[in-house]
Short mmCIF file of C-alpha atoms and ligand atoms in Angstrom, two decimals:
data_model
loop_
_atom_site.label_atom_id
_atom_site.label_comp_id
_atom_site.label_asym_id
_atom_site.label_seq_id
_atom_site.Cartn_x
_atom_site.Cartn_y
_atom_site.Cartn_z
CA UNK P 20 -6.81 -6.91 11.75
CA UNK P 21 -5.46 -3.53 12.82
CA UNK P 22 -4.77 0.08 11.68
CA UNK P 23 -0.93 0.19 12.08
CA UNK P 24 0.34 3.89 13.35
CA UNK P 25 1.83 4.13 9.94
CA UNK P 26 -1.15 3.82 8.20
CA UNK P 27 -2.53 7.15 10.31
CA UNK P 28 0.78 9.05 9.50
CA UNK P 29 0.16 8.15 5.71
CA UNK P 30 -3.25 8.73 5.63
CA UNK P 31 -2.55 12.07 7.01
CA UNK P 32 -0.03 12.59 4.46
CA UNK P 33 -2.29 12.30 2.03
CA UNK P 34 -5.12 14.30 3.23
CA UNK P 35 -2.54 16.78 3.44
CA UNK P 36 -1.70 16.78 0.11
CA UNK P 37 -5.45 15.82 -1.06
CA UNK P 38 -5.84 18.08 -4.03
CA UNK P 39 -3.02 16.90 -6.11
CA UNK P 40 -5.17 13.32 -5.86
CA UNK P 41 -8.23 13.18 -7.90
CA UNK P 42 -7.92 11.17 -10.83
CA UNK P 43 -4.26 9.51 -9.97
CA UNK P 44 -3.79 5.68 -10.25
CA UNK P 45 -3.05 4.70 -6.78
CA UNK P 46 -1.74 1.42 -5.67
CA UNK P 47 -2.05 -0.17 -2.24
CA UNK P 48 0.43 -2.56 -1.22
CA UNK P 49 0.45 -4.43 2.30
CA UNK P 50 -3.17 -2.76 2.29
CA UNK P 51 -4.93 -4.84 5.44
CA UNK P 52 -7.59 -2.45 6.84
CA UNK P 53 -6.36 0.10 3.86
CA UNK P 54 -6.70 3.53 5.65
CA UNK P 55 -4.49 5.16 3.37
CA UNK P 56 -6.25 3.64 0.25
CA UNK P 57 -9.42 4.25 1.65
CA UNK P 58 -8.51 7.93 2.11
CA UNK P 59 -7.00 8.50 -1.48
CA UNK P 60 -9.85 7.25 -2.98
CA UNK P 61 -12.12 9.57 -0.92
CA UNK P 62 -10.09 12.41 -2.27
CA UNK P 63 -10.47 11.25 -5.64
CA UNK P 64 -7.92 8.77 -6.80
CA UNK P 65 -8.13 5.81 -8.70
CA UNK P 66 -7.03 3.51 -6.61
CA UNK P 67 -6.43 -0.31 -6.31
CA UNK P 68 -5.31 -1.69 -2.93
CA UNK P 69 -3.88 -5.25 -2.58
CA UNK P 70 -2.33 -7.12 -0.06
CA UNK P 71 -0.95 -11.34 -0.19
CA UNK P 72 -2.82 -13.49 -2.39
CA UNK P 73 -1.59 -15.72 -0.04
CA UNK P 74 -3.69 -14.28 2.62
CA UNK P 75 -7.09 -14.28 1.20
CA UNK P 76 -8.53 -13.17 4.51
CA UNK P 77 -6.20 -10.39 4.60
CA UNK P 78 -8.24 -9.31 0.70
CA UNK P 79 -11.30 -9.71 2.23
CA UNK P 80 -10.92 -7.33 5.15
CA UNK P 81 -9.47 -4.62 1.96
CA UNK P 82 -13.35 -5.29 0.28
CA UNK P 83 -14.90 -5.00 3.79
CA UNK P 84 -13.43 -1.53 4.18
CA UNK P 85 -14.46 -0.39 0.61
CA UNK P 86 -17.64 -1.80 1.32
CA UNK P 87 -18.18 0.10 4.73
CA UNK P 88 -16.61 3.13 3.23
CA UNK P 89 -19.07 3.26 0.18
CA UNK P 90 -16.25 2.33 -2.24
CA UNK P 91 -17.40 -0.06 -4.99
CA UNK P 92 -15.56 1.43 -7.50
CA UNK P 93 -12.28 0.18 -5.60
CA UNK P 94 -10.35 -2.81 -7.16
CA UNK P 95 -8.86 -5.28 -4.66
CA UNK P 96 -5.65 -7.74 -6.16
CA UNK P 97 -3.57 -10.44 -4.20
CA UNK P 98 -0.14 -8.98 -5.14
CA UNK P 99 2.97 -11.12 -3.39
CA UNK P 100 5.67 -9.16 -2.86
CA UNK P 101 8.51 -10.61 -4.65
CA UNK P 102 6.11 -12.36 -7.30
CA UNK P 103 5.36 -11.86 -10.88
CA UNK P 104 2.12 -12.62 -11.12
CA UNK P 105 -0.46 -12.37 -14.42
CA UNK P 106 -2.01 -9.72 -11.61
CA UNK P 107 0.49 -7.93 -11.45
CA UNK P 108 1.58 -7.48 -15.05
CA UNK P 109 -2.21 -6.76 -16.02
CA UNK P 110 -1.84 -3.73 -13.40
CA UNK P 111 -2.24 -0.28 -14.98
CA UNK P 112 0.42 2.10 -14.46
CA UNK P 113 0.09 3.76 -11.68
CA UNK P 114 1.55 7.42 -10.11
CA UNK P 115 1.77 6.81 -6.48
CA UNK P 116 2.50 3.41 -4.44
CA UNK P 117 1.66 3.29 -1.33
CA UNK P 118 3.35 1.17 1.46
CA UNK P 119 2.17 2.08 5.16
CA UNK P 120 3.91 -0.01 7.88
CA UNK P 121 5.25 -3.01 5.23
CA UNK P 122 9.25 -2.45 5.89
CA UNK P 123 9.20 -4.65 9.42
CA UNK P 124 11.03 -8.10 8.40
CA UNK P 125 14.19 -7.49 6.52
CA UNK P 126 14.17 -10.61 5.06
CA UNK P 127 11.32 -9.50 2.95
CA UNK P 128 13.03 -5.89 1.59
CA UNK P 129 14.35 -7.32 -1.43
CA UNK P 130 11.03 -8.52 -2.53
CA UNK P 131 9.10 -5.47 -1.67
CA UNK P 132 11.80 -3.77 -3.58
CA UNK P 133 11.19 -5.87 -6.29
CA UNK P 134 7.83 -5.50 -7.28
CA UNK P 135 8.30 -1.53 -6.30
CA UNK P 136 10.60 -1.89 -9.10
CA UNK P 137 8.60 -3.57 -11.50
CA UNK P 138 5.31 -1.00 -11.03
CA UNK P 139 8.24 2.09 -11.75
CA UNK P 140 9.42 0.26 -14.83
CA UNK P 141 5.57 0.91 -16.09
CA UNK P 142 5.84 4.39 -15.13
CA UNK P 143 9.10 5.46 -14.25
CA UNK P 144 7.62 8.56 -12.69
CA UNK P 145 6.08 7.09 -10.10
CA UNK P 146 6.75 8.05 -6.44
CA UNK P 147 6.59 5.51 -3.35
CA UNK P 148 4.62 7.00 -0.11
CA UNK P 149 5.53 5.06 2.37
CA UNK P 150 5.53 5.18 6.13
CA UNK P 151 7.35 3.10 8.69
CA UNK P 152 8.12 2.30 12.51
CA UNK P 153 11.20 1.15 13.80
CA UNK P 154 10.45 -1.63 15.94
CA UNK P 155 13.76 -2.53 17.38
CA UNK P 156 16.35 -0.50 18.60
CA UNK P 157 19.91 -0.83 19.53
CA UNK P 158 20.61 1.25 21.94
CA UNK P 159 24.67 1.57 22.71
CA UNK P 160 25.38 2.44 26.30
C1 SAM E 224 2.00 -4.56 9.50
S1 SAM E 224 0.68 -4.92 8.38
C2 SAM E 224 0.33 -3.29 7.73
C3 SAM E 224 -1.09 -3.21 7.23
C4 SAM E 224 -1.52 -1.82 6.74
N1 SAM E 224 -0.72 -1.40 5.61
C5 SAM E 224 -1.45 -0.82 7.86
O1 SAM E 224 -0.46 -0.05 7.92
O2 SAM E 224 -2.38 -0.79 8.69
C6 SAM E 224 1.54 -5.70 7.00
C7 SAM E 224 0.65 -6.05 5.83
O3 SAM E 224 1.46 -6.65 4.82
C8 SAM E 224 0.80 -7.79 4.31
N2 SAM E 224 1.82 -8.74 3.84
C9 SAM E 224 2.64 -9.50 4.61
N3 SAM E 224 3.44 -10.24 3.84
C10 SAM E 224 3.14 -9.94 2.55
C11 SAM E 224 3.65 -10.38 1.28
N4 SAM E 224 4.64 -11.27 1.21
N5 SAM E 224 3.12 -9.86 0.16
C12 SAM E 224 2.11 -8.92 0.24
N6 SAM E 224 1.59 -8.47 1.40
C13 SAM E 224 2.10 -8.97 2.54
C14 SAM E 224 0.00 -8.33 5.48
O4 SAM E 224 -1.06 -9.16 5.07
C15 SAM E 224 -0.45 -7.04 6.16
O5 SAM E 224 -1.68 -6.58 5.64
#
């Protein structure tokens, strides 16, 4: 596993903007290592990262990290993008999203989209934090 550059940029992102954190319900999606989760809930946040519960290796590297960053209080969830699961109706409503480096196959948009979607229709005033790399370019010469 890896920290993606976007997960620094976000993670920086929300140090930056640290004291409007404590006590907002923050969900991770795409989490793997989890900087950005890790960071929010440093600050103060609620948070709940999550990544594929088809990946269940990818969910235990997001405990490993609360565990090595003191977090025990930090729920980890296999959320599928695309997929609505009893985990992810059963989610709290939460403020911010977070989505560091998971925009790289366009094929999988829609479903990203989708459960973005869903989460907002619990709280409509949530906001999506997200951070991504463009990976290929066209150039036109
Ligand atoms: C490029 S990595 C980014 C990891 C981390 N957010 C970061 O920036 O360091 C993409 C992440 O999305 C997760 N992922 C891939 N497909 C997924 C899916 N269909 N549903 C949920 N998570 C998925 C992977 O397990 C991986 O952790």
């Amino acid at each position: 596993m890896y920290v993606w550059p976007c997960a620094v940029v976000l993670a920086q992102y929300l140090w930056f903007h640290r004291r409007c954190l404590p006590g907002k319900a923050i969900l991770e999606i795409g989490a793997g290592v989890s900087l950005p989760g890790i960071v929010a809930a440093k600050c103060g946040a609620e948070v709940i990262l999550s990544d594929s519960s088809e990946l269940p290796h990818c969910l235990e590297i997001c405990r490993k990290s609360c565990q090595m960053n003191d977090l025990p209080q930090v729920r980890v969830v296999g959320l599928t993008w695309g997929h609505v699961s009893q985990d992810l109706l059963a989610l709290p409503s939460q403020d911010i999203i977070l989505a560091s480096d998971v925009f790289f196959e366009p094929e999988d948009f829609e479903d990203i989209l989708t459960t973005v979607y869903f989460l907002m229709q619990k709280n409509p005033k949530a906001q999506l934090w997200s951070t991504y790399q463009v990976r290929r370019l066209t150039l036109c010469l």
